[in-house]
């Protein structure tokens, strides 16, 4: 008997810096209702889905930076999303900026959570591959200061949920083969990835036209080489004058795109994902136990 998880990719259009958490959560709830109406078990939202992509700006005042971070999840503004998930019986992946205090030390992470159909958080992931730079670089048209505002997370774990083996990554993680392989070695059957990706790359503008190609390339390869579904969801459009590309998609375990966004606005893609479709690849060409030759991979 097939194990189907009907998934929605809940793409967001731009979030203005002036937009309140309440306004954004209302948009997330509208997408969730649409997913529920289409019989979805799970909706995947983008990276930093509650705010504008603030690492594009250089701030000196830490209090100004911290306004973009969540100190609790759910919090006063996000509780309604959890309540709706419980009411609809639909799970979700949500990306956000997390501020936490551990042993008296403040930490700031680029985080995602997986919430089950009862509204309970069942997994948390903190972004490992932080792109960009640390110091102010005023020659850029915009900054990419993730290395300044976040610290890296650790590990690519998987979670038993929705009847399968689920994994999470965030944005730049999708470009690294190790992201998929570490989860693949744990039997992952669905990798959820939220992203906010600028159209323009100031150090290499000649790459701008390749952005969507690279977006597709890495996730199709990751899906195929690890026999897993990949659900990748953008925040897209012109956000505070800065274009982010869309290209949200759902990729099957053969590396084929089965659903792809048509817009750069709020949009829902829906696909019934058969988790048992991962079995063929995991037991034949990508049977890691039989075919990997780790004695030759010493450099990694």
PDB file of N, CA and C in Angstrom, residues 23-118:
ATOM      1  N   UNK A  23       0.019  40.700   9.857  1.00  0.00           N
ATOM      2  CA  UNK A  23      -0.327  40.713   8.433  1.00  0.00           C
ATOM      3  C   UNK A  23       0.290  39.528   7.710  1.00  0.00           C
ATOM      4  N   UNK A  24       1.537  39.203   8.063  1.00  0.00           N
ATOM      5  CA  UNK A  24       2.198  38.066   7.416  1.00  0.00           C
ATOM      6  C   UNK A  24       1.533  36.762   7.822  1.00  0.00           C
ATOM      7  N   UNK A  25       1.234  36.609   9.095  1.00  0.00           N
ATOM      8  CA  UNK A  25       0.591  35.374   9.558  1.00  0.00           C
ATOM      9  C   UNK A  25      -0.761  35.194   8.878  1.00  0.00           C
ATOM     10  N   UNK A  26      -1.478  36.275   8.654  1.00  0.00           N
ATOM     11  CA  UNK A  26      -2.755  36.172   7.939  1.00  0.00           C
ATOM     12  C   UNK A  26      -2.543  35.610   6.527  1.00  0.00           C
ATOM     13  N   UNK A  27      -1.459  36.004   5.869  1.00  0.00           N
ATOM     14  CA  UNK A  27      -1.151  35.460   4.534  1.00  0.00           C
ATOM     15  C   UNK A  27      -0.809  33.970   4.629  1.00  0.00           C
ATOM     16  N   UNK A  28      -0.025  33.606   5.641  1.00  0.00           N
ATOM     17  CA  UNK A  28       0.309  32.190   5.821  1.00  0.00           C
ATOM     18  C   UNK A  28      -0.952  31.363   6.078  1.00  0.00           C
ATOM     19  N   UNK A  29      -1.859  31.912   6.848  1.00  0.00           N
ATOM     20  CA  UNK A  29      -3.106  31.203   7.140  1.00  0.00           C
ATOM     21  C   UNK A  29      -3.966  31.052   5.893  1.00  0.00           C
ATOM     22  N   UNK A  30      -3.972  32.068   5.030  1.00  0.00           N
ATOM     23  CA  UNK A  30      -4.732  31.964   3.781  1.00  0.00           C
ATOM     24  C   UNK A  30      -4.180  30.843   2.911  1.00  0.00           C
ATOM     25  N   UNK A  31      -2.841  30.724   2.844  1.00  0.00           N
ATOM     26  CA  UNK A  31      -2.234  29.635   2.086  1.00  0.00           C
ATOM     27  C   UNK A  31      -2.559  28.282   2.718  1.00  0.00           C
ATOM     28  N   UNK A  32      -2.562  28.236   4.051  1.00  0.00           N
ATOM     29  CA  UNK A  32      -2.881  26.981   4.725  1.00  0.00           C
ATOM     30  C   UNK A  32      -4.324  26.556   4.449  1.00  0.00           C
ATOM     31  N   UNK A  33      -5.235  27.503   4.448  1.00  0.00           N
ATOM     32  CA  UNK A  33      -6.636  27.167   4.143  1.00  0.00           C
ATOM     33  C   UNK A  33      -6.765  26.638   2.716  1.00  0.00           C
ATOM     34  N   UNK A  34      -6.011  27.241   1.806  1.00  0.00           N
ATOM     35  CA  UNK A  34      -6.031  26.774   0.418  1.00  0.00           C
ATOM     36  C   UNK A  34      -5.477  25.357   0.325  1.00  0.00           C
ATOM     37  N   UNK A  35      -4.389  25.103   1.046  1.00  0.00           N
ATOM     38  CA  UNK A  35      -3.809  23.755   1.061  1.00  0.00           C
ATOM     39  C   UNK A  35      -4.786  22.749   1.654  1.00  0.00           C
ATOM     40  N   UNK A  36      -5.440  23.144   2.728  1.00  0.00           N
ATOM     41  CA  UNK A  36      -6.424  22.257   3.372  1.00  0.00           C
ATOM     42  C   UNK A  36      -7.576  21.944   2.421  1.00  0.00           C
ATOM     43  N   UNK A  37      -8.028  22.956   1.686  1.00  0.00           N
ATOM     44  CA  UNK A  37      -9.123  22.754   0.735  1.00  0.00           C
ATOM     45  C   UNK A  37      -8.736  21.793  -0.374  1.00  0.00           C
ATOM     46  N   UNK A  38      -7.418  21.657  -0.611  1.00  0.00           N
ATOM     47  CA  UNK A  38      -6.926  20.734  -1.624  1.00  0.00           C
ATOM     48  C   UNK A  38      -6.487  19.397  -1.033  1.00  0.00           C
ATOM     49  N   UNK A  39      -6.868  19.143   0.202  1.00  0.00           N
ATOM     50  CA  UNK A  39      -6.623  17.837   0.813  1.00  0.00           C
ATOM     51  C   UNK A  39      -5.192  17.598   1.249  1.00  0.00           C
ATOM     52  N   UNK A  40      -4.450  18.666   1.518  1.00  0.00           N
ATOM     53  CA  UNK A  40      -3.032  18.505   1.871  1.00  0.00           C
ATOM     54  C   UNK A  40      -2.845  18.059   3.316  1.00  0.00           C
ATOM     55  N   UNK A  41      -1.800  17.277   3.524  1.00  0.00           N
ATOM     56  CA  UNK A  41      -1.392  16.847   4.860  1.00  0.00           C
ATOM     57  C   UNK A  41      -0.360  17.793   5.462  1.00  0.00           C
ATOM     58  N   UNK A  42       0.322  18.551   4.597  1.00  0.00           N
ATOM     59  CA  UNK A  42       1.497  19.307   5.005  1.00  0.00           C
ATOM     60  C   UNK A  42       1.669  20.483   4.067  1.00  0.00           C
ATOM     61  N   UNK A  43       2.017  21.654   4.624  1.00  0.00           N
ATOM     62  CA  UNK A  43       2.365  22.807   3.799  1.00  0.00           C
ATOM     63  C   UNK A  43       3.755  23.288   4.195  1.00  0.00           C
ATOM     64  N   UNK A  44       4.565  23.587   3.203  1.00  0.00           N
ATOM     65  CA  UNK A  44       5.939  24.041   3.408  1.00  0.00           C
ATOM     66  C   UNK A  44       6.014  25.518   3.051  1.00  0.00           C
ATOM     67  N   UNK A  45       6.468  26.324   4.019  1.00  0.00           N
ATOM     68  CA  UNK A  45       6.628  27.761   3.821  1.00  0.00           C
ATOM     69  C   UNK A  45       8.107  28.098   3.576  1.00  0.00           C
ATOM     70  N   UNK A  46       8.399  29.342   3.189  1.00  0.00           N
ATOM     71  CA  UNK A  46       9.787  29.707   2.899  1.00  0.00           C
ATOM     72  C   UNK A  46      10.657  29.918   4.144  1.00  0.00           C
ATOM     73  N   UNK A  47      11.921  30.135   3.875  1.00  0.00           N
ATOM     74  CA  UNK A  47      12.882  30.656   4.852  1.00  0.00           C
ATOM     75  C   UNK A  47      12.440  32.046   5.309  1.00  0.00           C
ATOM     76  N   UNK A  48      12.720  32.375   6.578  1.00  0.00           N
ATOM     77  CA  UNK A  48      12.419  33.712   7.114  1.00  0.00           C
ATOM     78  C   UNK A  48      11.047  34.184   6.639  1.00  0.00           C
ATOM     79  N   UNK A  49      10.054  33.334   6.912  1.00  0.00           N
ATOM     80  CA  UNK A  49       8.719  33.546   6.350  1.00  0.00           C
ATOM     81  C   UNK A  49       7.895  34.581   7.106  1.00  0.00           C
ATOM     82  N   UNK A  50       8.420  35.128   8.207  1.00  0.00           N
ATOM     83  CA  UNK A  50       7.635  36.071   9.006  1.00  0.00           C
ATOM     84  C   UNK A  50       8.060  37.519   8.809  1.00  0.00           C
ATOM     85  N   UNK A  51       9.186  37.730   8.116  1.00  0.00           N
ATOM     86  CA  UNK A  51       9.717  39.086   7.965  1.00  0.00           C
ATOM     87  C   UNK A  51      10.305  39.265   6.567  1.00  0.00           C
ATOM     88  N   UNK A  52      10.640  40.483   6.268  1.00  0.00           N
ATOM     89  CA  UNK A  52      11.443  40.766   5.090  1.00  0.00           C
ATOM     90  C   UNK A  52      12.809  40.108   5.253  1.00  0.00           C
ATOM     91  N   UNK A  53      13.561  39.989   4.155  1.00  0.00           N
ATOM     92  CA  UNK A  53      14.903  39.392   4.230  1.00  0.00           C
ATOM     93  C   UNK A  53      15.876  40.467   4.736  1.00  0.00           C
ATOM     94  N   UNK A  54      15.946  40.596   6.053  1.00  0.00           N
ATOM     95  CA  UNK A  54      16.681  41.704   6.657  1.00  0.00           C
ATOM     96  C   UNK A  54      18.203  41.655   6.502  1.00  0.00           C
ATOM     97  N   UNK A  55      18.856  40.497   6.224  1.00  0.00           N
ATOM     98  CA  UNK A  55      20.320  40.551   6.043  1.00  0.00           C
ATOM     99  C   UNK A  55      20.774  41.375   4.845  1.00  0.00           C
ATOM    100  N   UNK A  56      19.850  41.895   4.050  1.00  0.00           N
ATOM    101  CA  UNK A  56      20.266  42.772   2.945  1.00  0.00           C
ATOM    102  C   UNK A  56      20.689  44.152   3.442  1.00  0.00           C
ATOM    103  N   UNK A  57      20.438  44.448   4.733  1.00  0.00           N
ATOM    104  CA  UNK A  57      20.780  45.749   5.289  1.00  0.00           C
ATOM    105  C   UNK A  57      21.828  45.624   6.387  1.00  0.00           C
ATOM    106  N   UNK A  58      22.663  46.634   6.493  1.00  0.00           N
ATOM    107  CA  UNK A  58      23.654  46.711   7.565  1.00  0.00           C
ATOM    108  C   UNK A  58      23.076  47.535   8.709  1.00  0.00           C
ATOM    109  N   UNK A  59      22.977  46.919   9.881  1.00  0.00           N
ATOM    110  CA  UNK A  59      22.508  47.595  11.087  1.00  0.00           C
ATOM    111  C   UNK A  59      23.633  47.600  12.118  1.00  0.00           C
ATOM    112  N   UNK A  60      23.777  48.701  12.819  1.00  0.00           N
ATOM    113  CA  UNK A  60      24.741  48.758  13.914  1.00  0.00           C
ATOM    114  C   UNK A  60      24.079  48.548  15.261  1.00  0.00           C
ATOM    115  N   UNK A  61      22.804  48.873  15.355  1.00  0.00           N
ATOM    116  CA  UNK A  61      22.064  48.767  16.611  1.00  0.00           C
ATOM    117  C   UNK A  61      21.486  47.359  16.741  1.00  0.00           C
ATOM    118  N   UNK A  62      21.962  46.607  17.724  1.00  0.00           N
ATOM    119  CA  UNK A  62      21.498  45.232  17.886  1.00  0.00           C
ATOM    120  C   UNK A  62      20.001  45.160  18.146  1.00  0.00           C
ATOM    121  N   UNK A  63      19.464  46.134  18.840  1.00  0.00           N
ATOM    122  CA  UNK A  63      18.019  46.143  19.105  1.00  0.00           C
ATOM    123  C   UNK A  63      17.228  46.253  17.809  1.00  0.00           C
ATOM    124  N   UNK A  64      17.763  46.973  16.833  1.00  0.00           N
ATOM    125  CA  UNK A  64      17.100  47.095  15.542  1.00  0.00           C
ATOM    126  C   UNK A  64      17.121  45.758  14.800  1.00  0.00           C
ATOM    127  N   UNK A  65      18.229  45.027  14.941  1.00  0.00           N
ATOM    128  CA  UNK A  65      18.325  43.703  14.335  1.00  0.00           C
ATOM    129  C   UNK A  65      17.345  42.737  15.000  1.00  0.00           C
ATOM    130  N   UNK A  66      17.293  42.795  16.321  1.00  0.00           N
ATOM    131  CA  UNK A  66      16.529  41.802  17.065  1.00  0.00           C
ATOM    132  C   UNK A  66      15.026  41.900  16.860  1.00  0.00           C
ATOM    133  N   UNK A  67      14.558  43.010  16.294  1.00  0.00           N
ATOM    134  CA  UNK A  67      13.127  43.118  16.025  1.00  0.00           C
ATOM    135  C   UNK A  67      12.659  42.094  14.987  1.00  0.00           C
ATOM    136  N   UNK A  68      13.604  41.549  14.220  1.00  0.00           N
ATOM    137  CA  UNK A  68      13.254  40.567  13.200  1.00  0.00           C
ATOM    138  C   UNK A  68      13.234  39.131  13.751  1.00  0.00           C
ATOM    139  N   UNK A  69      13.630  38.946  15.006  1.00  0.00           N
ATOM    140  CA  UNK A  69      13.778  37.612  15.586  1.00  0.00           C
ATOM    141  C   UNK A  69      12.588  37.240  16.464  1.00  0.00           C
ATOM    142  N   UNK A  70      12.327  35.921  16.506  1.00  0.00           N
ATOM    143  CA  UNK A  70      11.281  35.369  17.372  1.00  0.00           C
ATOM    144  C   UNK A  70      11.938  34.834  18.640  1.00  0.00           C
ATOM    145  N   UNK A  71      11.390  35.215  19.780  1.00  0.00           N
ATOM    146  CA  UNK A  71      11.919  34.749  21.060  1.00  0.00           C
ATOM    147  C   UNK A  71      11.196  33.517  21.577  1.00  0.00           C
ATOM    148  N   UNK A  72      10.057  33.218  21.003  1.00  0.00           N
ATOM    149  CA  UNK A  72       9.320  32.003  21.349  1.00  0.00           C
ATOM    150  C   UNK A  72       8.525  31.556  20.135  1.00  0.00           C
ATOM    151  N   UNK A  73       8.265  30.253  20.085  1.00  0.00           N
ATOM    152  CA  UNK A  73       7.509  29.693  18.961  1.00  0.00           C
ATOM    153  C   UNK A  73       6.665  28.533  19.482  1.00  0.00           C
ATOM    154  N   UNK A  74       5.337  28.642  19.438  1.00  0.00           N
ATOM    155  CA  UNK A  74       4.617  29.806  18.912  1.00  0.00           C
ATOM    156  C   UNK A  74       4.678  30.987  19.872  1.00  0.00           C
ATOM    157  N   UNK A  75       4.534  32.167  19.319  1.00  0.00           N
ATOM    158  CA  UNK A  75       4.460  33.387  20.105  1.00  0.00           C
ATOM    159  C   UNK A  75       3.098  34.029  19.921  1.00  0.00           C
ATOM    160  N   UNK A  76       2.910  35.205  20.487  1.00  0.00           N
ATOM    161  CA  UNK A  76       1.589  35.853  20.401  1.00  0.00           C
ATOM    162  C   UNK A  76       1.077  36.027  18.976  1.00  0.00           C
ATOM    163  N   UNK A  77       1.992  36.369  18.036  1.00  0.00           N
ATOM    164  CA  UNK A  77       1.546  36.615  16.663  1.00  0.00           C
ATOM    165  C   UNK A  77       1.397  35.327  15.866  1.00  0.00           C
ATOM    166  N   UNK A  78       2.152  34.288  16.217  1.00  0.00           N
ATOM    167  CA  UNK A  78       2.158  33.057  15.423  1.00  0.00           C
ATOM    168  C   UNK A  78       1.232  31.975  15.975  1.00  0.00           C
ATOM    169  N   UNK A  79       0.688  32.180  17.154  1.00  0.00           N
ATOM    170  CA  UNK A  79      -0.177  31.163  17.752  1.00  0.00           C
ATOM    171  C   UNK A  79      -1.361  30.826  16.854  1.00  0.00           C
ATOM    172  N   UNK A  80      -1.890  31.828  16.166  1.00  0.00           N
ATOM    173  CA  UNK A  80      -3.065  31.596  15.315  1.00  0.00           C
ATOM    174  C   UNK A  80      -2.765  30.596  14.206  1.00  0.00           C
ATOM    175  N   UNK A  81      -1.532  30.588  13.698  1.00  0.00           N
ATOM    176  CA  UNK A  81      -1.161  29.640  12.646  1.00  0.00           C
ATOM    177  C   UNK A  81      -1.170  28.213  13.197  1.00  0.00           C
ATOM    178  N   UNK A  82      -0.660  28.039  14.400  1.00  0.00           N
ATOM    179  CA  UNK A  82      -0.667  26.726  15.046  1.00  0.00           C
ATOM    180  C   UNK A  82      -2.100  26.277  15.333  1.00  0.00           C
ATOM    181  N   UNK A  83      -2.929  27.218  15.764  1.00  0.00           N
ATOM    182  CA  UNK A  83      -4.326  26.877  16.058  1.00  0.00           C
ATOM    183  C   UNK A  83      -5.048  26.429  14.790  1.00  0.00           C
ATOM    184  N   UNK A  84      -4.795  27.123  13.685  1.00  0.00           N
ATOM    185  CA  UNK A  84      -5.438  26.747  12.426  1.00  0.00           C
ATOM    186  C   UNK A  84      -4.938  25.383  11.956  1.00  0.00           C
ATOM    187  N   UNK A  85      -3.644  25.116  12.121  1.00  0.00           N
ATOM    188  CA  UNK A  85      -3.104  23.812  11.737  1.00  0.00           C
ATOM    189  C   UNK A  85      -3.803  22.695  12.506  1.00  0.00           C
ATOM    190  N   UNK A  86      -3.988  22.910  13.804  1.00  0.00           N
ATOM    191  CA  UNK A  86      -4.659  21.904  14.628  1.00  0.00           C
ATOM    192  C   UNK A  86      -6.108  21.734  14.184  1.00  0.00           C
ATOM    193  N   UNK A  87      -6.764  22.857  13.893  1.00  0.00           N
ATOM    194  CA  UNK A  87      -8.165  22.812  13.458  1.00  0.00           C
ATOM    195  C   UNK A  87      -8.315  22.073  12.135  1.00  0.00           C
ATOM    196  N   UNK A  88      -7.387  22.325  11.202  1.00  0.00           N
ATOM    197  CA  UNK A  88      -7.463  21.719   9.869  1.00  0.00           C
ATOM    198  C   UNK A  88      -6.841  20.326   9.823  1.00  0.00           C
ATOM    199  N   UNK A  89      -6.051  19.989  10.828  1.00  0.00           N
ATOM    200  CA  UNK A  89      -5.339  18.714  10.788  1.00  0.00           C
ATOM    201  C   UNK A  89      -4.275  18.689   9.717  1.00  0.00           C
ATOM    202  N   UNK A  90      -3.534  19.802   9.590  1.00  0.00           N
ATOM    203  CA  UNK A  90      -2.498  19.925   8.572  1.00  0.00           C
ATOM    204  C   UNK A  90      -1.192  20.349   9.246  1.00  0.00           C
ATOM    205  N   UNK A  91      -0.091  19.724   8.858  1.00  0.00           N
ATOM    206  CA  UNK A  91       1.208  20.091   9.393  1.00  0.00           C
ATOM    207  C   UNK A  91       1.857  21.178   8.567  1.00  0.00           C
ATOM    208  N   UNK A  92       2.981  21.715   9.081  1.00  0.00           N
ATOM    209  CA  UNK A  92       3.696  22.726   8.312  1.00  0.00           C
ATOM    210  C   UNK A  92       5.171  22.807   8.689  1.00  0.00           C
ATOM    211  N   UNK A  93       5.948  23.269   7.700  1.00  0.00           N
ATOM    212  CA  UNK A  93       7.352  23.662   7.872  1.00  0.00           C
ATOM    213  C   UNK A  93       7.367  25.177   7.816  1.00  0.00           C
ATOM    214  N   UNK A  94       8.062  25.806   8.762  1.00  0.00           N
ATOM    215  CA  UNK A  94       8.098  27.265   8.822  1.00  0.00           C
ATOM    216  C   UNK A  94       9.518  27.726   9.109  1.00  0.00           C
ATOM    217  N   UNK A  95      10.017  28.656   8.289  1.00  0.00           N
ATOM    218  CA  UNK A  95      11.326  29.255   8.515  1.00  0.00           C
ATOM    219  C   UNK A  95      11.196  30.603   9.203  1.00  0.00           C
ATOM    220  N   UNK A  96      12.103  30.892  10.148  1.00  0.00           N
ATOM    221  CA  UNK A  96      12.062  32.161  10.870  1.00  0.00           C
ATOM    222  C   UNK A  96      13.417  32.431  11.523  1.00  0.00           C
ATOM    223  N   UNK A  97      13.630  33.665  11.975  1.00  0.00           N
ATOM    224  CA  UNK A  97      14.829  34.034  12.714  1.00  0.00           C
ATOM    225  C   UNK A  97      14.577  33.772  14.199  1.00  0.00           C
ATOM    226  N   UNK A  98      15.440  32.966  14.805  1.00  0.00           N
ATOM    227  CA  UNK A  98      15.246  32.517  16.182  1.00  0.00           C
ATOM    228  C   UNK A  98      16.279  33.157  17.119  1.00  0.00           C
ATOM    229  N   UNK A  99      15.793  33.770  18.183  1.00  0.00           N
ATOM    230  CA  UNK A  99      16.657  34.265  19.258  1.00  0.00           C
ATOM    231  C   UNK A  99      16.387  33.419  20.489  1.00  0.00           C
ATOM    232  N   UNK A 100      17.434  32.806  21.008  1.00  0.00           N
ATOM    233  CA  UNK A 100      17.272  31.937  22.165  1.00  0.00           C
ATOM    234  C   UNK A 100      18.410  32.170  23.149  1.00  0.00           C
ATOM    235  N   UNK A 101      18.152  31.925  24.420  1.00  0.00           N
ATOM    236  CA  UNK A 101      19.169  32.059  25.463  1.00  0.00           C
ATOM    237  C   UNK A 101      19.436  30.683  26.035  1.00  0.00           C
ATOM    238  N   UNK A 102      20.685  30.256  25.926  1.00  0.00           N
ATOM    239  CA  UNK A 102      21.078  28.936  26.420  1.00  0.00           C
ATOM    240  C   UNK A 102      22.261  29.107  27.356  1.00  0.00           C
ATOM    241  N   UNK A 103      22.103  28.668  28.596  1.00  0.00           N
ATOM    242  CA  UNK A 103      23.141  28.803  29.625  1.00  0.00           C
ATOM    243  C   UNK A 103      23.579  30.260  29.764  1.00  0.00           C
ATOM    244  N   UNK A 104      22.605  31.164  29.669  1.00  0.00           N
ATOM    245  CA  UNK A 104      22.878  32.581  29.842  1.00  0.00           C
ATOM    246  C   UNK A 104      23.479  33.274  28.634  1.00  0.00           C
ATOM    247  N   UNK A 105      23.656  32.547  27.526  1.00  0.00           N
ATOM    248  CA  UNK A 105      24.266  33.115  26.327  1.00  0.00           C
ATOM    249  C   UNK A 105      23.195  33.262  25.241  1.00  0.00           C
ATOM    250  N   UNK A 106      23.154  34.442  24.620  1.00  0.00           N
ATOM    251  CA  UNK A 106      22.179  34.695  23.563  1.00  0.00           C
ATOM    252  C   UNK A 106      22.694  34.120  22.241  1.00  0.00           C
ATOM    253  N   UNK A 107      21.843  33.372  21.567  1.00  0.00           N
ATOM    254  CA  UNK A 107      22.162  32.801  20.261  1.00  0.00           C
ATOM    255  C   UNK A 107      21.105  33.237  19.258  1.00  0.00           C
ATOM    256  N   UNK A 108      21.552  33.442  18.029  1.00  0.00           N
ATOM    257  CA  UNK A 108      20.636  33.822  16.953  1.00  0.00           C
ATOM    258  C   UNK A 108      20.849  32.886  15.772  1.00  0.00           C
ATOM    259  N   UNK A 109      19.774  32.232  15.357  1.00  0.00           N
ATOM    260  CA  UNK A 109      19.850  31.234  14.297  1.00  0.00           C
ATOM    261  C   UNK A 109      18.839  31.537  13.202  1.00  0.00           C
ATOM    262  N   UNK A 110      19.160  31.064  12.003  1.00  0.00           N
ATOM    263  CA  UNK A 110      18.202  31.012  10.904  1.00  0.00           C
ATOM    264  C   UNK A 110      17.589  29.614  10.975  1.00  0.00           C
ATOM    265  N   UNK A 111      16.343  29.533  11.373  1.00  0.00           N
ATOM    266  CA  UNK A 111      15.748  28.295  11.867  1.00  0.00           C
ATOM    267  C   UNK A 111      14.527  27.876  11.054  1.00  0.00           C
ATOM    268  N   UNK A 112      14.268  26.576  11.035  1.00  0.00           N
ATOM    269  CA  UNK A 112      12.987  26.064  10.547  1.00  0.00           C
ATOM    270  C   UNK A 112      12.474  25.027  11.541  1.00  0.00           C
ATOM    271  N   UNK A 113      11.167  24.900  11.582  1.00  0.00           N
ATOM    272  CA  UNK A 113      10.526  23.890  12.417  1.00  0.00           C
ATOM    273  C   UNK A 113       9.575  23.063  11.574  1.00  0.00           C
ATOM    274  N   UNK A 114       9.337  21.842  12.038  1.00  0.00           N
ATOM    275  CA  UNK A 114       8.317  20.986  11.450  1.00  0.00           C
ATOM    276  C   UNK A 114       7.244  20.764  12.496  1.00  0.00           C
ATOM    277  N   UNK A 115       6.017  21.062  12.123  1.00  0.00           N
ATOM    278  CA  UNK A 115       4.866  20.975  13.017  1.00  0.00           C
ATOM    279  C   UNK A 115       3.937  19.892  12.493  1.00  0.00           C
ATOM    280  N   UNK A 116       3.475  19.012  13.389  1.00  0.00           N
ATOM    281  CA  UNK A 116       2.611  17.915  12.936  1.00  0.00           C
ATOM    282  C   UNK A 116       1.160  18.355  12.866  1.00  0.00           C
ATOM    283  N   UNK A 117       0.286  17.427  12.527  1.00  0.00           N
ATOM    284  CA  UNK A 117      -1.113  17.775  12.281  1.00  0.00           C
ATOM    285  C   UNK A 117      -1.879  18.137  13.545  1.00  0.00           C
ATOM    286  N   UNK A 118      -1.273  17.888  14.709  1.00  0.00           N
ATOM    287  CA  UNK A 118      -1.908  18.289  15.965  1.00  0.00           C
ATOM    288  C   UNK A 118      -1.456  19.675  16.411  1.00  0.00           C
TER     289      UNK A 118
END
